[in-house]
Coordinates of C-alpha atoms and ligand atoms in Angstrom, one line a residue:
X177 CA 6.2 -17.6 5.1
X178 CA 4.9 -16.7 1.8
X179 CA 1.7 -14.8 0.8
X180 CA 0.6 -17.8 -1.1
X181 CA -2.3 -20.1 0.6
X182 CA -2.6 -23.0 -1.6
X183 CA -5.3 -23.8 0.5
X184 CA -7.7 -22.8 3.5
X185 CA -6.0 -25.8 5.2
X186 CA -3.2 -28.1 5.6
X187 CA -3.8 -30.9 2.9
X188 CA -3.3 -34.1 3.9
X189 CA -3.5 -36.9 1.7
X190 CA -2.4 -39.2 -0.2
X191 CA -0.4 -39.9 -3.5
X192 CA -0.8 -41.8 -6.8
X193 CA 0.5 -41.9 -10.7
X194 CA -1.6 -43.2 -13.5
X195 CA 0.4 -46.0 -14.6
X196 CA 1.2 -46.9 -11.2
X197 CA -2.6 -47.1 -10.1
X198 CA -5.0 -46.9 -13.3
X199 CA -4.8 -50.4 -15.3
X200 CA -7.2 -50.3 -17.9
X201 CA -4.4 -50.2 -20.0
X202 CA -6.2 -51.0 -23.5
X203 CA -9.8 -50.0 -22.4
X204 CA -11.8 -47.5 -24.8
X205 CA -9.4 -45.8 -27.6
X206 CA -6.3 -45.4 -25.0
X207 CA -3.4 -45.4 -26.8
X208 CA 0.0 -47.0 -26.0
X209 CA 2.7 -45.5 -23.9
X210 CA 6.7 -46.5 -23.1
X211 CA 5.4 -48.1 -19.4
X212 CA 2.7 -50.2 -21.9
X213 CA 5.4 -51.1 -24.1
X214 CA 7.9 -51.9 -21.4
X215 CA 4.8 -54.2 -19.8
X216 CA 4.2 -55.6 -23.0
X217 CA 6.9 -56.4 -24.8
X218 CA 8.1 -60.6 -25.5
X219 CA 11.8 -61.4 -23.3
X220 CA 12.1 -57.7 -22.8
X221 CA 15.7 -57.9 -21.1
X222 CA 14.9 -54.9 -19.1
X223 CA 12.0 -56.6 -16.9
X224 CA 14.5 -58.3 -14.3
X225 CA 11.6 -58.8 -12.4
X226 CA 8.8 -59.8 -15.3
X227 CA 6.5 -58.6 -14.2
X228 CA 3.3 -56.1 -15.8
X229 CA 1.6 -52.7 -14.9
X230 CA -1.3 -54.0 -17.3
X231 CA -4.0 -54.0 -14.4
X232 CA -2.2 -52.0 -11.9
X233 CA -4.0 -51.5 -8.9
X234 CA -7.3 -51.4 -11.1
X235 CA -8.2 -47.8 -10.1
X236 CA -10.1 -46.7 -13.5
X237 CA -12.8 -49.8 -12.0
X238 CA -12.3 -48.8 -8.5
X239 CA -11.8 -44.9 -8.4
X240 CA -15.0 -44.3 -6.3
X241 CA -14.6 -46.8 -3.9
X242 CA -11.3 -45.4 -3.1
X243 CA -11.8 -41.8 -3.5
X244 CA -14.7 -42.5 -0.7
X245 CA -12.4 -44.4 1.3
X246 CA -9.7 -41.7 1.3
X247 CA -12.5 -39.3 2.7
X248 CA -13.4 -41.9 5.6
X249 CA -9.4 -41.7 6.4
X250 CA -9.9 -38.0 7.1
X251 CA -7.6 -36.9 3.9
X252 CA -8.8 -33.4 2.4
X253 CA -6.6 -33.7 -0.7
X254 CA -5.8 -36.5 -3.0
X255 CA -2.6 -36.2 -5.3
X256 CA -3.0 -38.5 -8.8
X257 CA -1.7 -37.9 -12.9
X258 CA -3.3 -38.0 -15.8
X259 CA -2.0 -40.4 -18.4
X260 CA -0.9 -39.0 -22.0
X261 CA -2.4 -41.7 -24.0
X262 CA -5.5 -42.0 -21.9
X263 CA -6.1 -38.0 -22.8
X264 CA -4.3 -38.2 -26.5
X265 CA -4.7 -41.3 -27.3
X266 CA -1.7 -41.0 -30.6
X267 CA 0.0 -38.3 -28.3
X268 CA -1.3 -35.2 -30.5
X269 CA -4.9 -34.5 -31.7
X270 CA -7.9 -35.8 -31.3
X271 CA -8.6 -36.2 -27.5
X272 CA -10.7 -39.2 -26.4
X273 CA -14.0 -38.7 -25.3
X274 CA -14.0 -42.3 -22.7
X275 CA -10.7 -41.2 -21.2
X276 CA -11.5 -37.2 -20.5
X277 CA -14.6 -38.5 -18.8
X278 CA -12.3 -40.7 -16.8
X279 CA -10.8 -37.7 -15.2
X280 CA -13.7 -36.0 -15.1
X281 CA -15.3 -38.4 -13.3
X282 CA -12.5 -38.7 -11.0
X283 CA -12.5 -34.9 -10.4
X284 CA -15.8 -34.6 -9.8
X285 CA -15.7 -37.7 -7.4
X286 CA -12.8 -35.6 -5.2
X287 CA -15.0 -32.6 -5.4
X288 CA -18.0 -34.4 -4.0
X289 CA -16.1 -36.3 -0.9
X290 CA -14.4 -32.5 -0.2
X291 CA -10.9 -33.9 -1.6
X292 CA -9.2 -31.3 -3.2
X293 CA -7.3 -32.5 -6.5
X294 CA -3.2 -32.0 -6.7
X295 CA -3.2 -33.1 -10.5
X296 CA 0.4 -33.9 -11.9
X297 CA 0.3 -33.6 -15.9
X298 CA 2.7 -35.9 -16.1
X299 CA 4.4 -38.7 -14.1
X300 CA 6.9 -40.8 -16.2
X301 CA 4.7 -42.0 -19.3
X302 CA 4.9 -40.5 -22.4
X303 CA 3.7 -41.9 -25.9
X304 CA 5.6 -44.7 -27.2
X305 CA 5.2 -43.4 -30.2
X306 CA 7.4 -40.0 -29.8
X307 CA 9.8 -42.7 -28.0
X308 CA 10.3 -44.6 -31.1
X309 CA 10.0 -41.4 -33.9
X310 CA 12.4 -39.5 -32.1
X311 CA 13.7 -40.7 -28.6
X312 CA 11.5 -39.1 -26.8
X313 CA 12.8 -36.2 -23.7
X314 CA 16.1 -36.4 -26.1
X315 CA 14.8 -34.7 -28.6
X316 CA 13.0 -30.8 -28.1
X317 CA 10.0 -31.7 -30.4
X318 CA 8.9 -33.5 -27.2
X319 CA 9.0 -29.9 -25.4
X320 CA 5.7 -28.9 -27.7
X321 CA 3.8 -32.0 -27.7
X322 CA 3.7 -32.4 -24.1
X323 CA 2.5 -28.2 -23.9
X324 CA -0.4 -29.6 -26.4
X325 CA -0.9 -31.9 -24.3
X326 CA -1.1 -29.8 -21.0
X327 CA -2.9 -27.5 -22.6
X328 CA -5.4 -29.7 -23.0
X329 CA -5.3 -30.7 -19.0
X330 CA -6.2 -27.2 -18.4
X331 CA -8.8 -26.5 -20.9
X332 CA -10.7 -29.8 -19.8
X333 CA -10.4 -29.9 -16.2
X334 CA -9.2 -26.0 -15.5
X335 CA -13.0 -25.0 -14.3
X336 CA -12.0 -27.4 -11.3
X337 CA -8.5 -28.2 -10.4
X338 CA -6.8 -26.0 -8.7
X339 CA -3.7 -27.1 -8.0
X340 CA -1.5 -28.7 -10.7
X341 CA 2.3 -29.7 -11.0
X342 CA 3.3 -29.8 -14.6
X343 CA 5.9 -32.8 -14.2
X344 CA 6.5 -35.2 -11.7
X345 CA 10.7 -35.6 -10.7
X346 CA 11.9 -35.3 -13.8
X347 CA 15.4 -35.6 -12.4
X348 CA 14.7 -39.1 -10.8
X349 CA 12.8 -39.9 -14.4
X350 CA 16.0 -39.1 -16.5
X351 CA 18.8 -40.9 -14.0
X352 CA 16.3 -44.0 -14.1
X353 CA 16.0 -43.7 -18.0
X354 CA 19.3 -43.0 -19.2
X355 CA 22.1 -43.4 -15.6
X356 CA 20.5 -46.5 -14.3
X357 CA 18.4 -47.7 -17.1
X358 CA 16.3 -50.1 -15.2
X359 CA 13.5 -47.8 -16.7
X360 CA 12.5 -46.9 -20.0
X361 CA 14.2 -45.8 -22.4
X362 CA 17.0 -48.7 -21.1
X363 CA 20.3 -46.3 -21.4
X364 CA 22.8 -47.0 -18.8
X365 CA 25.3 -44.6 -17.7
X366 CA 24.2 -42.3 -20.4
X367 CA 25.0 -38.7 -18.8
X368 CA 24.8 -36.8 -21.6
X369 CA 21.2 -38.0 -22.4
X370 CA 20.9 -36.9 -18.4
X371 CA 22.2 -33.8 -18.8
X372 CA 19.8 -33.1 -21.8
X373 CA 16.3 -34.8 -21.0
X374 CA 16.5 -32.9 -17.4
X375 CA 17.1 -29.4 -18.7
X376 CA 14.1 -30.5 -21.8
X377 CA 11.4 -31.2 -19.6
X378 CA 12.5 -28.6 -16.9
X379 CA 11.9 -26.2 -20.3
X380 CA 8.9 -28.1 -21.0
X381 CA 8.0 -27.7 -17.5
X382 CA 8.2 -23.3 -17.7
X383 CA 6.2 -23.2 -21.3
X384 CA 3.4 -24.8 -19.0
X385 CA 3.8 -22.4 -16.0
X386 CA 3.8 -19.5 -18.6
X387 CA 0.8 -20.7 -20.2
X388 CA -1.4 -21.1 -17.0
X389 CA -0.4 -17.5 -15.7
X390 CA -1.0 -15.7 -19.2
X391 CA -4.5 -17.5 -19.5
X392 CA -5.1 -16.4 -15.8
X393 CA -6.2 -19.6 -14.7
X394 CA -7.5 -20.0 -11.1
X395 CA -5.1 -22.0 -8.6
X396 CA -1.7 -22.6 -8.8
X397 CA 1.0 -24.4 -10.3
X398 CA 4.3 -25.8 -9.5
X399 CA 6.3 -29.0 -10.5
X400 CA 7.3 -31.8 -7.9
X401 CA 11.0 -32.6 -7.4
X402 CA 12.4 -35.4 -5.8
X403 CA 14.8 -33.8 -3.4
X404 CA 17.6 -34.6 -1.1
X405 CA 20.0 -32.4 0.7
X406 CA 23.1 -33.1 0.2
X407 CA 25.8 -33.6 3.2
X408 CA 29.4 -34.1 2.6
X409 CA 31.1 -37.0 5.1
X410 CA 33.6 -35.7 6.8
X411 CA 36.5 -37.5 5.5
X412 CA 35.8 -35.6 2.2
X413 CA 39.1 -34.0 0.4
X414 CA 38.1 -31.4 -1.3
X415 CA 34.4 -30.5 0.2
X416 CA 33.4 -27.8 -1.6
X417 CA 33.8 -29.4 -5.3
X418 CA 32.3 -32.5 -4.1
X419 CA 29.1 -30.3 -2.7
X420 CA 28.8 -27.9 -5.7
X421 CA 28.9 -31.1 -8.3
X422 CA 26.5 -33.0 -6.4
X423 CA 24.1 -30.5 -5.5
X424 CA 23.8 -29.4 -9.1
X425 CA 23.3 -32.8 -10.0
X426 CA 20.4 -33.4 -7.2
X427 CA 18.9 -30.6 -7.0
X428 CA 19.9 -27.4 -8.2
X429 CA 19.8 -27.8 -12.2
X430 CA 15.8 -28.8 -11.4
X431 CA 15.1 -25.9 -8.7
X432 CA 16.9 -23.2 -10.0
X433 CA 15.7 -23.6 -13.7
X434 CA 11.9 -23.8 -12.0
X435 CA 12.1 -21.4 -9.2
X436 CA 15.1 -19.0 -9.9
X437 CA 14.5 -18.9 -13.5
X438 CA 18.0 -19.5 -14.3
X439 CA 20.2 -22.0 -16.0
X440 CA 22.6 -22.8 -12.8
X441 CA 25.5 -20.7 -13.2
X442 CA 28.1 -24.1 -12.8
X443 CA 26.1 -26.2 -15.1
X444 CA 28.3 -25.2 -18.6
X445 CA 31.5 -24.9 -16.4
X446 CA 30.8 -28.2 -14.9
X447 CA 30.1 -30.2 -17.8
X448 CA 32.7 -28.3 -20.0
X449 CA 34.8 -29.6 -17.4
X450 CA 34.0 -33.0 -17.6
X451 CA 34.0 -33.1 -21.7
X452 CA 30.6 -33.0 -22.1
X453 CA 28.9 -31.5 -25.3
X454 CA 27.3 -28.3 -23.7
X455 CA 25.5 -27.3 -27.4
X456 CA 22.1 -28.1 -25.7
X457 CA 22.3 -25.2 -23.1
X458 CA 20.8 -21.7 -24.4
X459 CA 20.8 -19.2 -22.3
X460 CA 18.1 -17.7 -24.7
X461 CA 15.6 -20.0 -22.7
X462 CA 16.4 -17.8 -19.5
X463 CA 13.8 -16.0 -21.0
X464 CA 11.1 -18.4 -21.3
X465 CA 12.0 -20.0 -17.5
X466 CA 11.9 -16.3 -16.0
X467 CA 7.9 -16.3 -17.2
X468 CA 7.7 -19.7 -16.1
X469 CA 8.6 -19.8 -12.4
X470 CA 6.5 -22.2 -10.7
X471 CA 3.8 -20.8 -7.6
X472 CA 5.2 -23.2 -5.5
X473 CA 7.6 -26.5 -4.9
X474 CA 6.1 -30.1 -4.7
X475 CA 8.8 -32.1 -2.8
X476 CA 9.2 -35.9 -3.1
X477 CA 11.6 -36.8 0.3
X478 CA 12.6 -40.1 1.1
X479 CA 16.3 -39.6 1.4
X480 CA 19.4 -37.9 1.8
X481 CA 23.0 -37.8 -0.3
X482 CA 25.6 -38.6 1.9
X483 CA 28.8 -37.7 -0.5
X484 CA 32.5 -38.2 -0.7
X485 CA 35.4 -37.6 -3.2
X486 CA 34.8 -39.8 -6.4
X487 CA 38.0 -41.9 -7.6
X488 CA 37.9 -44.1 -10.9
X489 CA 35.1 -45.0 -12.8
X490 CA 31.5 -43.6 -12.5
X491 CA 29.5 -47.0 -11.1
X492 CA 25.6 -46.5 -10.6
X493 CA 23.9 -49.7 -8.2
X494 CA 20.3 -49.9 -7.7
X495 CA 18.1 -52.9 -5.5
X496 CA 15.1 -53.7 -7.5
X497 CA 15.7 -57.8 -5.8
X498 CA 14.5 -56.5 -2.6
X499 CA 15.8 -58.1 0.4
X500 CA 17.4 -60.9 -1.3
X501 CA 20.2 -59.0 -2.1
X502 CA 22.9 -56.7 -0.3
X503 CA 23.1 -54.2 -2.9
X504 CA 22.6 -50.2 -2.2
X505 CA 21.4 -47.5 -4.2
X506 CA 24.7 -46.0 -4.9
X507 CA 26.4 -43.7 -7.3
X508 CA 30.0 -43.1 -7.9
X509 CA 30.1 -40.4 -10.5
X510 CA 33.5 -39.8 -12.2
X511 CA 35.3 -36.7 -10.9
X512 CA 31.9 -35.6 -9.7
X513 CA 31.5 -37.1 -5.7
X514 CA 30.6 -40.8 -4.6
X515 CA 27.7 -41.8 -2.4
X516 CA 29.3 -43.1 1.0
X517 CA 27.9 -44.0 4.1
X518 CA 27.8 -43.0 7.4
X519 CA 28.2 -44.9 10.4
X520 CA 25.1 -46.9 11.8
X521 CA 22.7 -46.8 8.8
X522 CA 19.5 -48.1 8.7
X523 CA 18.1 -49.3 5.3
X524 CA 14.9 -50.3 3.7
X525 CA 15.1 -54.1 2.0
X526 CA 15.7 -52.2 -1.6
X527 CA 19.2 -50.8 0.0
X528 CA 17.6 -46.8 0.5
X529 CA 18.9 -45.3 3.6
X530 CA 16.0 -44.6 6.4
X531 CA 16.7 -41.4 7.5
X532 CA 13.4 -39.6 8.3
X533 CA 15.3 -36.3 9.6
X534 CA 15.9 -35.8 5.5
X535 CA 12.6 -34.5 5.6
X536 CA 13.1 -31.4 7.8
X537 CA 16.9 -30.9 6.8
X538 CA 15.0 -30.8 3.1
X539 CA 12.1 -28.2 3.7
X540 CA 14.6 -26.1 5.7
X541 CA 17.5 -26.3 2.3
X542 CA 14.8 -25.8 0.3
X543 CA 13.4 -22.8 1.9
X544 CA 16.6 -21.2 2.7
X545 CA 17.8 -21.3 -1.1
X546 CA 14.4 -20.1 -3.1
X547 CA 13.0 -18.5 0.1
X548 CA 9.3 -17.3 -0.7
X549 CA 7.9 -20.7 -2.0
X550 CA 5.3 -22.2 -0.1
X551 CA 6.3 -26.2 -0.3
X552 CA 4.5 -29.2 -0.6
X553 CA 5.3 -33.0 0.8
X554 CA 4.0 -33.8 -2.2
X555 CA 5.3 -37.9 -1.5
X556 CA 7.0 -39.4 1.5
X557 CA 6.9 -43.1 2.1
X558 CA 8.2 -46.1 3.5
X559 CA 8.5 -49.6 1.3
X560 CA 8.2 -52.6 2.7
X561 CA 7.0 -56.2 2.5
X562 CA 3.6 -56.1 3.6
X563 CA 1.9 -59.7 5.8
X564 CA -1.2 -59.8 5.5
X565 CA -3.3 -62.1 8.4
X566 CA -5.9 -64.2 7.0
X567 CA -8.9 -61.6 6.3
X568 CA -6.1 -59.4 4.6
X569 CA -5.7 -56.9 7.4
X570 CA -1.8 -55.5 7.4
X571 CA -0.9 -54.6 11.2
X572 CA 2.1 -52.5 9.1
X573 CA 3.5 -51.2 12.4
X574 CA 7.1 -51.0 10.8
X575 CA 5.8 -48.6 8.1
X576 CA 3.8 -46.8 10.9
X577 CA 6.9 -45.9 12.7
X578 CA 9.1 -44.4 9.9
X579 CA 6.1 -42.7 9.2
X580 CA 5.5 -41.1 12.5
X581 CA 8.9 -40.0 12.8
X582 CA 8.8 -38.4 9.1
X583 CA 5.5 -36.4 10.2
X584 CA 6.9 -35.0 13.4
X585 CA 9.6 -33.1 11.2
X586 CA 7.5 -32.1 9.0
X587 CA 5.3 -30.4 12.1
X588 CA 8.3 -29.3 13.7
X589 CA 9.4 -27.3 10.2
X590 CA 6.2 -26.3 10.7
X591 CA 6.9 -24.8 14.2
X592 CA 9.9 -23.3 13.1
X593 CA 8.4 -21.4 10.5
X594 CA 8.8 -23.4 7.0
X595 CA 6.0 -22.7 4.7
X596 CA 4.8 -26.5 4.2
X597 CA 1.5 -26.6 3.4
X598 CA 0.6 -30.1 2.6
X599 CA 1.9 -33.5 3.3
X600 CA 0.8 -36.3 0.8
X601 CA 1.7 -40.0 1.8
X602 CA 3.2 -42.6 -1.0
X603 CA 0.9 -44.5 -1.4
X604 CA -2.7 -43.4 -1.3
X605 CA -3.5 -47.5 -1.8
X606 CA -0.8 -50.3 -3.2
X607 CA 0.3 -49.2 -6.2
X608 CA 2.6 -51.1 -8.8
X609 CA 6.0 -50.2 -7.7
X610 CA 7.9 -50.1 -11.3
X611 CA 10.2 -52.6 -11.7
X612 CA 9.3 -53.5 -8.4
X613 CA 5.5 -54.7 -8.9
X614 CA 3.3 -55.3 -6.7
X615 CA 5.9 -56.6 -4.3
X616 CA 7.6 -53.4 -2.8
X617 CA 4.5 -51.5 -1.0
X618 CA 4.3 -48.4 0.4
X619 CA 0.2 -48.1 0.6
X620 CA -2.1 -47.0 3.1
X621 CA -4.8 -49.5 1.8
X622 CA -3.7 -52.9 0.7
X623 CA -4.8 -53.8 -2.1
X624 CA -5.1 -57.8 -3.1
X625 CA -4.2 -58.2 -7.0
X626 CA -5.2 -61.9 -6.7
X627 CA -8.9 -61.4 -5.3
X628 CA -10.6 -58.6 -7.4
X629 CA -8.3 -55.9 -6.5
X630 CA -10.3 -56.1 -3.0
X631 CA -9.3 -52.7 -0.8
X632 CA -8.5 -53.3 3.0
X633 CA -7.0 -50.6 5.0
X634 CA -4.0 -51.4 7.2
X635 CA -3.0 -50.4 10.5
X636 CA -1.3 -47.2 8.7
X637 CA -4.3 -46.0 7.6
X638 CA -6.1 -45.2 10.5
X639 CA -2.7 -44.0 12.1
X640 CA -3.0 -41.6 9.5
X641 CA -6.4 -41.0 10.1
X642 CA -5.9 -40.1 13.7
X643 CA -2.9 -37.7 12.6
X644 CA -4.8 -35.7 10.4
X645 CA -7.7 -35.4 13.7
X646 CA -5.1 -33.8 15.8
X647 CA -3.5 -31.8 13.6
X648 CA -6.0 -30.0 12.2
X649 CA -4.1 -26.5 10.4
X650 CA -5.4 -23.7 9.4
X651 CA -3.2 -21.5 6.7
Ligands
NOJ77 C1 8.7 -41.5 -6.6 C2 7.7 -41.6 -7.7 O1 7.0 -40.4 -7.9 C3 6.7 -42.8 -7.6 O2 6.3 -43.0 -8.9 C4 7.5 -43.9 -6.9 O3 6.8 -45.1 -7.0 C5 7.7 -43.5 -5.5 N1 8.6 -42.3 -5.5 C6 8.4 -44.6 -4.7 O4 9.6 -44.9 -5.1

């Protein structure tokens, strides 16, 4: 256990992102960012699905209804982002007035129904903008508008939030940009743009941290990573290359950088190795991420990496047809390891292993690697297509079950002594699921795009509900 107590209590709660949830895309002076312009743009090849986070799940028009609602579930915490362009409208300057009221607003709303507010700074959407001028994560000028930009966060809503995470996976937001490219900015198998945009934002990432501990501000601050432990299948030729690649490829370039202060000591060997151009490492910025190490780490677990040898090619698959189709979310990455499978998997309809022990085997990796950080389930989920009956009631009793099974490791880490302190559900309410829109749910609350964004807990939520009754924690 650390000395840290993010809180007087275990927060439960639940999770959103601004783009995901907000709409109000063009209300007041916002300004455009790359999810607008991916929503927006005419035969943009990239929207397999075509579909638009214009609306969302309307929460600028419904904020108080649901922050009230969350309160009736019992949650004590409530995890949400603030948008760039809502704050900044052209991404440096002038602030807006309408959209710093937003958040206030919302803040204040938390503070009222005794919610406390996890605020991420920022959760995949930057300005279009600094995407078009100069590539956006690519390039290091990003590195100092986004600290503008976070300073701002803090100076605004400082006086109340208390716990912030300056980025939200930016490992997960750089494979889906530049390895998968079903995201903005569209690369595909781009590693070197990987490589590059993780270790940016991760330095990004410590000028933030080092700025919030100079300025003394009250609370704490870490970032969230989307983790998943790494086990080697059996078969596996040579296991401890396969490991080493694909741990520094999952986790450890993200976590050491944040938590160790350190530029993983295989990342230049690696990618030396593998003919990359290694120019964009400088061991100089050892000294920025030792002032920069985060209070504590925000984990996103849904899975685990289940790895192998890699031979040939580097392939990358990802499911955003849903059930329709058989495909995985898979990655063979040349000389690196290959996702395999073990026997007897069971998958969600988008191809993603269910494998709710991930979850403990993750707080306990986590822990016993940068030992001394409290941690935070700051997202775990389970997608699925939601049936509503005819008053719009979801008896989600598949969801329910993942989710139950998911908790119990987290209490049992718990019990074993793993500093978790909080354990945030994805989603708070439907949210618009990326490329996936509004048909891949994961919510608590349904919410029905096609009758005024009406709210309507499911069965989940008042599973939840009863959770958080009996397991009432003191930290
Ligand atoms: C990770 C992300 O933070 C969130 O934006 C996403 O929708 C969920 N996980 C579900 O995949």
């Amino acid at each position: 256990m650390s000395n840290v107590k993010l809180n007087d209590k275990f927060m439960w709660g639940g999770a959103i992102a601004a783009y995901q949830a907000e709409g109000g895309w063009n209300v007041d002076d916002k300004g455009y960012s790359n999810w607008d312009h991916f929503s927006n743009s005419d035969n943009n090849p990239f929207n397999i699905n075509n579909v638009s986070g214009n609306d969302a799940t309307d929460f600028y028009h419904h904020y108080k209804e649901d922050i009230k609602l969350l309160a009736e579930g019992g949650h004590n915490s409530f995890r949400f982002s603030l948008s760039w362009t809502r704050i900044i409208p052209e991404g440096v300057g002038k602030r807006s007035a309408a959209g710093i009221a937003f958040y206030n607003d919302v803040i204040n709303t938390c503070l009222k129904y005794g919610l406390e507010p996890n605020v991420t700074i920022h959760h995949y959407d930057i300005p279009q903008k600094f995407e078009d001028e100069f590539g956006g994560w690519k390039d290091k000028r990003l590195i100092d508008y986004y600290f503008d930009y976070a300073k701002v966060c803090l100076e605004e809503f400082g006086d109340r939030v208390k716990l912030w995470t300056t980025l939200n996976e930016p490992r997960f937001y750089s494979y889906c940009g530049y390895v998968m490219g079903n995201w903005p900015p569209h690369k595909h198998k781009d590693l070197q743009s990987y490589w590059e945009t993780v270790y940016n934002q991760l330095i990004a990432s410590a000028k933030v941290v080092k700025y919030f501990k100079e300025n003394n501000y009250e609370g704490y601050i870490g970032i969230v990573h989307d983790h998943g432990t790494v086990e080697v299948s059996p078969e596996t030729r040579d296991k401890e290359y396969v490991y080493n690649h694909a741990e520094l490829f999952f986790n450890s370039l993200v976590l050491d950088m944040c938590a160790k202060g350190k530029i993983p000591t295989n990342l230049e060997k690696f990618l030396k190795e593998s003919g990359y151009d290694t120019s964009f490492i400088n061991y100089q910025d050892e000294n920025l991420l030792k002032e920069g190490i985060v209070d504590f780490l925000g984990i996103n677990s849904y899975q685990r990496f289940y790895v192998t040898d890699s031979t040939g090619e580097t392939i990358v698959t990802h499911n955003n047809t849903g059930k329709k189709s058989n495909e995985k979310e898979s990655i063979k990455l040349k000389d690196w390891f290959d996702i395999t499978e073990p026997e007897h998997v069971s998958r969600n309809f988008w191809g993603r292993e269910v494998y709710p022990e991930a979850i403990y085997k993750g707080i306990k990796d986590v822990s016993e690697k940068y030992p001394g950080f409290p941690i935070v389930i700051t997202e775990n989920g389970h997608a699925v297509y939601d049936t509503p009956d005819e008053t719009g009631y979801v008896e989600d009793d598949d969801r329910i079950e993942v989710l139950q099974q998911f908790v119990d490791y987290v209490l049992k880490a718990r019990d074993d002594g793993y500093d978790v302190q909080g354990y945030f559900v994805w989603s708070a309410f439907d949210v618009w699921s990326w490329v996936n829109g509004y048909v891949k749910r994961y919510g608590l609350i349904r919410v029905d795009e096609n009758d005024n964004f009406k709210r309507i807990p499911k069965k989940s939520f008042y599973w939840f509900k009863d959770i958080i009754k009996t397991n009432q924690i003191t930290l």
